[in-house]
PDB file of C-alpha atoms in Angstrom:
ATOM      1  CA  GLU A 191      54.291  12.817 -34.854  1.00  0.00           C
ATOM      2  CA  VAL A 192      54.636  13.704 -31.199  1.00  0.00           C
ATOM      3  CA  GLN A 193      52.718  11.336 -28.933  1.00  0.00           C
ATOM      4  CA  LEU A 194      52.329  11.232 -25.170  1.00  0.00           C
ATOM      5  CA  VAL A 195      50.446   8.279 -23.725  1.00  0.00           C
ATOM      6  CA  GLU A 196      49.647   8.104 -20.024  1.00  0.00           C
ATOM      7  CA  SER A 197      48.869   4.944 -18.101  1.00  0.00           C
ATOM      8  CA  GLY A 198      48.609   3.700 -14.548  1.00  0.00           C
ATOM      9  CA  GLY A 199      45.482   5.456 -13.384  1.00  0.00           C
ATOM     10  CA  GLY A 200      42.712   3.727 -11.476  1.00  0.00           C
ATOM     11  CA  LEU A 201      40.788   3.488  -8.235  1.00  0.00           C
ATOM     12  CA  VAL A 202      42.818   3.640  -5.028  1.00  0.00           C
ATOM     13  CA  GLN A 203      41.873   3.977  -1.393  1.00  0.00           C
ATOM     14  CA  PRO A 204      42.783   7.065   0.642  1.00  0.00           C
ATOM     15  CA  GLY A 205      46.330   6.723   1.915  1.00  0.00           C
ATOM     16  CA  GLY A 206      47.261   4.435  -0.934  1.00  0.00           C
ATOM     17  CA  SER A 207      49.834   4.753  -3.690  1.00  0.00           C
ATOM     18  CA  LEU A 208      49.827   4.786  -7.461  1.00  0.00           C
ATOM     19  CA  ARG A 209      52.487   5.218 -10.143  1.00  0.00           C
ATOM     20  CA  LEU A 210      51.614   6.966 -13.365  1.00  0.00           C
ATOM     21  CA  SER A 211      53.636   6.546 -16.533  1.00  0.00           C
ATOM     22  CA  CYS A 212      53.850   8.579 -19.706  1.00  0.00           C
ATOM     23  CA  ALA A 213      55.354   7.052 -22.840  1.00  0.00           C
ATOM     24  CA  ALA A 214      56.751   9.627 -25.241  1.00  0.00           C
ATOM     25  CA  SER A 215      57.472   9.236 -28.940  1.00  0.00           C
ATOM     26  CA  GLY A 216      58.030  11.331 -32.047  1.00  0.00           C
ATOM     27  CA  PHE A 217      60.582  13.698 -30.518  1.00  0.00           C
ATOM     28  CA  THR A 218      63.898  13.663 -28.671  1.00  0.00           C
ATOM     29  CA  PHE A 219      62.536  13.088 -25.182  1.00  0.00           C
ATOM     30  CA  SER A 220      65.854  13.766 -23.449  1.00  0.00           C
ATOM     31  CA  SER A 221      65.928  17.327 -24.836  1.00  0.00           C
ATOM     32  CA  TYR A 222      62.772  18.551 -23.123  1.00  0.00           C
ATOM     33  CA  TRP A 223      61.529  19.444 -19.694  1.00  0.00           C
ATOM     34  CA  MET A 224      58.382  17.446 -18.948  1.00  0.00           C
ATOM     35  CA  SER A 225      55.419  18.205 -16.715  1.00  0.00           C
ATOM     36  CA  TRP A 226      52.340  16.727 -15.077  1.00  0.00           C
ATOM     37  CA  VAL A 227      49.086  18.707 -14.981  1.00  0.00           C
ATOM     38  CA  ARG A 228      45.843  17.499 -13.421  1.00  0.00           C
ATOM     39  CA  GLN A 229      42.174  18.342 -13.682  1.00  0.00           C
ATOM     40  CA  ALA A 230      39.638  17.376 -11.049  1.00  0.00           C
ATOM     41  CA  PRO A 231      36.205  16.384 -12.387  1.00  0.00           C
ATOM     42  CA  GLY A 232      34.394  19.480 -13.616  1.00  0.00           C
ATOM     43  CA  LYS A 233      37.214  21.758 -12.450  1.00  0.00           C
ATOM     44  CA  GLY A 234      40.083  23.699 -13.983  1.00  0.00           C
ATOM     45  CA  LEU A 235      43.653  22.791 -14.745  1.00  0.00           C
ATOM     46  CA  GLU A 236      46.227  22.509 -11.977  1.00  0.00           C
ATOM     47  CA  TRP A 237      49.966  22.305 -12.588  1.00  0.00           C
ATOM     48  CA  VAL A 238      51.446  19.466 -10.504  1.00  0.00           C
ATOM     49  CA  ALA A 239      55.167  19.040 -11.187  1.00  0.00           C
ATOM     50  CA  ASN A 240      57.931  19.286 -13.744  1.00  0.00           C
ATOM     51  CA  ILE A 241      61.387  17.838 -14.300  1.00  0.00           C
ATOM     52  CA  LYS A 242      64.457  19.007 -16.178  1.00  0.00           C
ATOM     53  CA  GLN A 243      65.916  17.104 -19.108  1.00  0.00           C
ATOM     54  CA  ASP A 244      68.480  15.237 -17.002  1.00  0.00           C
ATOM     55  CA  GLY A 245      66.310  14.955 -13.896  1.00  0.00           C
ATOM     56  CA  SER A 246      68.538  17.311 -11.916  1.00  0.00           C
ATOM     57  CA  GLU A 247      65.762  19.818 -11.185  1.00  0.00           C
ATOM     58  CA  LYS A 248      62.239  19.040 -10.056  1.00  0.00           C
ATOM     59  CA  TYR A 249      59.469  21.351  -8.909  1.00  0.00           C
ATOM     60  CA  TYR A 250      56.119  20.610  -7.296  1.00  0.00           C
ATOM     61  CA  VAL A 251      52.898  22.376  -6.393  1.00  0.00           C
ATOM     62  CA  ASP A 252      52.683  22.882  -2.638  1.00  0.00           C
ATOM     63  CA  SER A 253      49.754  20.494  -2.194  1.00  0.00           C
ATOM     64  CA  VAL A 254      51.758  17.450  -3.357  1.00  0.00           C
ATOM     65  CA  LYS A 255      55.188  18.213  -1.930  1.00  0.00           C
ATOM     66  CA  GLY A 256      56.444  15.295   0.148  1.00  0.00           C
ATOM     67  CA  ARG A 257      53.816  12.952  -1.294  1.00  0.00           C
ATOM     68  CA  PHE A 258      54.443  12.902  -5.060  1.00  0.00           C
ATOM     69  CA  THR A 259      57.719  12.269  -6.880  1.00  0.00           C
ATOM     70  CA  ILE A 260      58.321  13.029 -10.533  1.00  0.00           C
ATOM     71  CA  SER A 261      61.006  11.100 -12.385  1.00  0.00           C
ATOM     72  CA  ARG A 262      62.045  10.122 -15.889  1.00  0.00           C
ATOM     73  CA  ASP A 263      63.962   7.458 -17.776  1.00  0.00           C
ATOM     74  CA  ASN A 264      65.417   8.969 -20.921  1.00  0.00           C
ATOM     75  CA  ALA A 265      66.566   5.554 -22.166  1.00  0.00           C
ATOM     76  CA  LYS A 266      62.928   4.438 -22.143  1.00  0.00           C
ATOM     77  CA  ASN A 267      61.466   7.793 -23.254  1.00  0.00           C
ATOM     78  CA  SER A 268      59.256   7.703 -20.208  1.00  0.00           C
ATOM     79  CA  LEU A 269      58.013  10.095 -17.544  1.00  0.00           C
ATOM     80  CA  TYR A 270      56.654   8.957 -14.189  1.00  0.00           C
ATOM     81  CA  LEU A 271      54.690  10.281 -11.246  1.00  0.00           C
ATOM     82  CA  GLN A 272      54.846   8.302  -8.016  1.00  0.00           C
ATOM     83  CA  MET A 273      51.897   9.292  -5.857  1.00  0.00           C
ATOM     84  CA  ASN A 274      51.848   8.314  -2.183  1.00  0.00           C
ATOM     85  CA  SER A 275      49.517   9.131   0.694  1.00  0.00           C
ATOM     86  CA  LEU A 276      46.743   9.823  -1.760  1.00  0.00           C
ATOM     87  CA  ARG A 277      43.781  11.922  -0.701  1.00  0.00           C
ATOM     88  CA  ALA A 278      40.288  12.359  -2.061  1.00  0.00           C
ATOM     89  CA  GLU A 279      41.288  15.765  -3.382  1.00  0.00           C
ATOM     90  CA  ASP A 280      43.903  14.121  -5.614  1.00  0.00           C
ATOM     91  CA  THR A 281      41.079  12.649  -7.705  1.00  0.00           C
ATOM     92  CA  ALA A 282      41.626  13.994 -11.216  1.00  0.00           C
ATOM     93  CA  VAL A 283      42.633  13.293 -14.764  1.00  0.00           C
ATOM     94  CA  TYR A 284      46.415  13.488 -14.865  1.00  0.00           C
ATOM     95  CA  TYR A 285      47.999  14.787 -18.051  1.00  0.00           C
ATOM     96  CA  CYS A 286      51.574  14.421 -19.159  1.00  0.00           C
ATOM     97  CA  ALA A 287      52.744  17.518 -21.066  1.00  0.00           C
ATOM     98  CA  ARG A 288      55.892  18.586 -22.857  1.00  0.00           C
ATOM     99  CA  GLY A 289      57.700  21.723 -21.786  1.00  0.00           C
ATOM    100  CA  VAL A 290      58.635  23.612 -18.640  1.00  0.00           C
ATOM    101  CA  TYR A 291      56.546  26.759 -19.090  1.00  0.00           C
ATOM    102  CA  ALA A 292      54.304  26.535 -22.149  1.00  0.00           C
ATOM    103  CA  HIS A 293      53.114  22.993 -22.844  1.00  0.00           C
ATOM    104  CA  ASP A 294      52.922  22.422 -26.567  1.00  0.00           C
ATOM    105  CA  TYR A 295      51.938  18.745 -26.498  1.00  0.00           C
ATOM    106  CA  TRP A 296      49.668  16.900 -24.095  1.00  0.00           C
ATOM    107  CA  GLY A 297      48.623  13.318 -23.619  1.00  0.00           C
ATOM    108  CA  GLN A 298      44.985  12.299 -23.376  1.00  0.00           C
ATOM    109  CA  GLY A 299      45.230  11.826 -19.627  1.00  0.00           C
ATOM    110  CA  THR A 300      44.688   9.042 -17.136  1.00  0.00           C
ATOM    111  CA  LEU A 301      42.004   9.138 -14.443  1.00  0.00           C
ATOM    112  CA  VAL A 302      42.966   8.687 -10.812  1.00  0.00           C
ATOM    113  CA  THR A 303      40.115   8.164  -8.362  1.00  0.00           C
ATOM    114  CA  VAL A 304      40.829   8.193  -4.640  1.00  0.00           C
ATOM    115  CA  SER A 305      37.902   6.730  -2.762  1.00  0.00           C
ATOM    116  CA  SER A 306      37.045   4.097  -0.214  1.00  0.00           C
TER     117      SER A 306
ATOM    118  CA  SER B  34      51.225  32.076  -3.983  1.00  0.00           C
ATOM    119  CA  TYR B  35      50.561  33.804  -7.273  1.00  0.00           C
ATOM    120  CA  VAL B  36      46.919  34.043  -8.340  1.00  0.00           C
ATOM    121  CA  LEU B  37      45.497  34.390 -11.850  1.00  0.00           C
ATOM    122  CA  THR B  38      41.931  35.626 -12.173  1.00  0.00           C
ATOM    123  CA  GLN B  39      39.743  34.923 -15.220  1.00  0.00           C
ATOM    124  CA  PRO B  40      36.061  35.699 -15.787  1.00  0.00           C
ATOM    125  CA  PRO B  41      34.026  32.480 -15.520  1.00  0.00           C
ATOM    126  CA  SER B  42      32.268  33.090 -18.813  1.00  0.00           C
ATOM    127  CA  VAL B  43      32.334  35.191 -21.957  1.00  0.00           C
ATOM    128  CA  SER B  44      29.672  35.176 -24.657  1.00  0.00           C
ATOM    129  CA  VAL B  45      30.022  36.428 -28.201  1.00  0.00           C
ATOM    130  CA  ALA B  46      28.094  36.213 -31.466  1.00  0.00           C
ATOM    131  CA  PRO B  47      29.649  34.481 -34.476  1.00  0.00           C
ATOM    132  CA  GLY B  48      31.880  36.786 -36.475  1.00  0.00           C
ATOM    133  CA  GLN B  49      32.474  39.111 -33.544  1.00  0.00           C
ATOM    134  CA  THR B  50      35.580  39.484 -31.389  1.00  0.00           C
ATOM    135  CA  ALA B  51      35.992  37.721 -28.054  1.00  0.00           C
ATOM    136  CA  ARG B  52      38.360  39.037 -25.408  1.00  0.00           C
ATOM    137  CA  ILE B  53      39.261  36.866 -22.428  1.00  0.00           C
ATOM    138  CA  THR B  54      41.221  38.488 -19.639  1.00  0.00           C
ATOM    139  CA  CYS B  55      43.658  37.067 -17.134  1.00  0.00           C
ATOM    140  CA  GLY B  56      44.496  39.238 -14.155  1.00  0.00           C
ATOM    141  CA  GLY B  57      47.515  38.956 -11.906  1.00  0.00           C
ATOM    142  CA  ASN B  58      49.805  41.167  -9.882  1.00  0.00           C
ATOM    143  CA  ASN B  59      52.250  42.721 -12.372  1.00  0.00           C
ATOM    144  CA  ILE B  60      51.491  39.937 -14.839  1.00  0.00           C
ATOM    145  CA  GLY B  61      53.038  42.125 -17.526  1.00  0.00           C
ATOM    146  CA  SER B  62      56.442  41.080 -16.183  1.00  0.00           C
ATOM    147  CA  LYS B  63      55.698  37.407 -16.806  1.00  0.00           C
ATOM    148  CA  SER B  64      55.249  35.299 -19.921  1.00  0.00           C
ATOM    149  CA  VAL B  65      51.630  34.231 -20.326  1.00  0.00           C
ATOM    150  CA  HIS B  66      50.434  31.136 -22.166  1.00  0.00           C
ATOM    151  CA  TRP B  67      46.878  30.337 -23.238  1.00  0.00           C
ATOM    152  CA  TYR B  68      45.152  26.988 -23.740  1.00  0.00           C
ATOM    153  CA  GLN B  69      41.900  25.949 -25.350  1.00  0.00           C
ATOM    154  CA  GLN B  70      40.104  22.892 -23.988  1.00  0.00           C
ATOM    155  CA  LYS B  71      37.029  21.355 -25.528  1.00  0.00           C
ATOM    156  CA  PRO B  72      34.856  18.865 -23.600  1.00  0.00           C
ATOM    157  CA  GLY B  73      36.483  15.488 -23.174  1.00  0.00           C
ATOM    158  CA  GLN B  74      39.722  16.598 -24.832  1.00  0.00           C
ATOM    159  CA  ALA B  75      43.193  17.522 -23.688  1.00  0.00           C
ATOM    160  CA  PRO B  76      44.144  21.212 -23.658  1.00  0.00           C
ATOM    161  CA  VAL B  77      45.677  22.765 -26.766  1.00  0.00           C
ATOM    162  CA  LEU B  78      48.228  25.575 -26.631  1.00  0.00           C
ATOM    163  CA  VAL B  79      46.908  28.517 -28.654  1.00  0.00           C
ATOM    164  CA  VAL B  80      49.206  31.358 -27.569  1.00  0.00           C
ATOM    165  CA  TYR B  81      52.580  31.257 -25.814  1.00  0.00           C
ATOM    166  CA  ASP B  82      54.944  33.911 -24.496  1.00  0.00           C
ATOM    167  CA  ASP B  83      52.171  36.500 -24.410  1.00  0.00           C
ATOM    168  CA  SER B  84      51.536  36.743 -28.136  1.00  0.00           C
ATOM    169  CA  ASP B  85      53.168  33.983 -30.171  1.00  0.00           C
ATOM    170  CA  ARG B  86      51.108  31.329 -31.930  1.00  0.00           C
ATOM    171  CA  PRO B  87      52.134  27.684 -32.321  1.00  0.00           C
ATOM    172  CA  SER B  88      52.075  26.354 -35.846  1.00  0.00           C
ATOM    173  CA  GLY B  89      48.595  25.372 -36.920  1.00  0.00           C
ATOM    174  CA  ILE B  90      46.811  27.905 -34.729  1.00  0.00           C
ATOM    175  CA  PRO B  91      44.774  30.389 -36.812  1.00  0.00           C
ATOM    176  CA  GLU B  92      45.841  34.029 -36.913  1.00  0.00           C
ATOM    177  CA  ARG B  93      42.443  34.843 -35.421  1.00  0.00           C
ATOM    178  CA  PHE B  94      43.989  33.974 -32.041  1.00  0.00           C
ATOM    179  CA  SER B  95      46.212  36.677 -30.566  1.00  0.00           C
ATOM    180  CA  GLY B  96      47.467  37.729 -27.177  1.00  0.00           C
ATOM    181  CA  SER B  97      48.697  40.758 -25.301  1.00  0.00           C
ATOM    182  CA  ASN B  98      50.065  41.381 -21.840  1.00  0.00           C
ATOM    183  CA  SER B  99      50.641  44.591 -19.924  1.00  0.00           C
ATOM    184  CA  GLY B 100      50.393  45.836 -16.382  1.00  0.00           C
ATOM    185  CA  ASN B 101      48.088  43.614 -14.375  1.00  0.00           C
ATOM    186  CA  THR B 102      46.144  42.091 -17.262  1.00  0.00           C
ATOM    187  CA  ALA B 103      46.836  39.679 -20.079  1.00  0.00           C
ATOM    188  CA  THR B 104      44.265  39.259 -22.832  1.00  0.00           C
ATOM    189  CA  LEU B 105      43.480  36.523 -25.323  1.00  0.00           C
ATOM    190  CA  THR B 106      41.672  37.930 -28.346  1.00  0.00           C
ATOM    191  CA  ILE B 107      39.777  35.728 -30.773  1.00  0.00           C
ATOM    192  CA  SER B 108      38.726  37.566 -33.914  1.00  0.00           C
ATOM    193  CA  ARG B 109      35.916  36.510 -36.237  1.00  0.00           C
ATOM    194  CA  VAL B 110      34.692  33.969 -33.715  1.00  0.00           C
ATOM    195  CA  GLU B 111      33.375  30.679 -35.061  1.00  0.00           C
ATOM    196  CA  ALA B 112      31.133  28.060 -33.481  1.00  0.00           C
ATOM    197  CA  GLY B 113      34.148  25.758 -33.239  1.00  0.00           C
ATOM    198  CA  ASP B 114      35.878  28.215 -30.892  1.00  0.00           C
ATOM    199  CA  GLU B 115      33.400  27.387 -28.139  1.00  0.00           C
ATOM    200  CA  ALA B 116      35.551  25.936 -25.359  1.00  0.00           C
ATOM    201  CA  ASP B 117      37.171  26.593 -22.013  1.00  0.00           C
ATOM    202  CA  TYR B 118      40.232  28.830 -22.108  1.00  0.00           C
ATOM    203  CA  TYR B 119      42.986  28.892 -19.492  1.00  0.00           C
ATOM    204  CA  CYS B 120      45.866  31.268 -18.949  1.00  0.00           C
ATOM    205  CA  GLN B 121      49.096  30.093 -17.346  1.00  0.00           C
ATOM    206  CA  VAL B 122      52.319  31.578 -16.025  1.00  0.00           C
ATOM    207  CA  TRP B 123      55.406  30.384 -14.209  1.00  0.00           C
ATOM    208  CA  ASP B 124      55.755  31.925 -10.766  1.00  0.00           C
ATOM    209  CA  SER B 125      59.503  32.248 -10.295  1.00  0.00           C
ATOM    210  CA  SER B 126      59.133  33.326  -6.651  1.00  0.00           C
ATOM    211  CA  SER B 127      57.706  29.942  -5.705  1.00  0.00           C
ATOM    212  CA  ASP B 128      59.030  27.893  -8.630  1.00  0.00           C
ATOM    213  CA  GLN B 129      55.559  26.653  -9.471  1.00  0.00           C
ATOM    214  CA  GLY B 130      53.295  26.763 -12.472  1.00  0.00           C
ATOM    215  CA  VAL B 131      49.985  28.572 -12.084  1.00  0.00           C
ATOM    216  CA  PHE B 132      46.774  28.318 -14.123  1.00  0.00           C
ATOM    217  CA  GLY B 133      43.884  30.709 -14.113  1.00  0.00           C
ATOM    218  CA  GLY B 134      40.486  29.326 -13.158  1.00  0.00           C
ATOM    219  CA  GLY B 135      39.365  29.140 -16.770  1.00  0.00           C
ATOM    220  CA  THR B 136      36.821  30.974 -18.909  1.00  0.00           C
ATOM    221  CA  LYS B 137      33.992  29.286 -20.745  1.00  0.00           C
ATOM    222  CA  LEU B 138      33.536  30.889 -24.152  1.00  0.00           C
ATOM    223  CA  THR B 139      30.005  30.590 -25.473  1.00  0.00           C
ATOM    224  CA  VAL B 140      29.260  31.351 -29.113  1.00  0.00           C
ATOM    225  CA  LEU B 141      25.693  32.606 -29.278  1.00  0.00           C
TER     226      LEU B 141
END
């Protein structure tokens, strides 16, 4: 059974940093592109970033470029999102999802709240 | 950047057919994916590559894409289909994923 489990969310002050993790199981993690998608409270889905199987290609939504870094450790079956210079508008549930275009499996999400 | 436009809400009676549109400039040239999200839950992929269904998704869910509009069609709507639905594409000109604003399907 495919499972994606996010962790690392929490309350952080504006300008602060946070690192999200996503533990994958039930499939060959190193064979898939992986993505992060977020959803602000009461709002729609927003694609954030994705990363190729070997980490050689990474893409980001404009609003996080230069602040967020996506990475992965295939030996640990894990996906990460390093978030720096956080803003109030980054407050959202962050989902880890499998796939580069269509996302066929999603985690349950981890809530990031940016507030003083 | 590429913009996808969905109606905020669609209402349909049980047993009828619901059609949810997703508009975008020449969207017919892109592959469109659709997600269902119920309150408090993660999204679920219901249609990918315009019209394909993942395993486990009922045949009542179908998709089409042409010109400037993609459509998710839900036949014989059931109360359990009530949810938010999102379309998504990959914008190759900016190398970014794009979601529509979402449509709330209400089953009357």
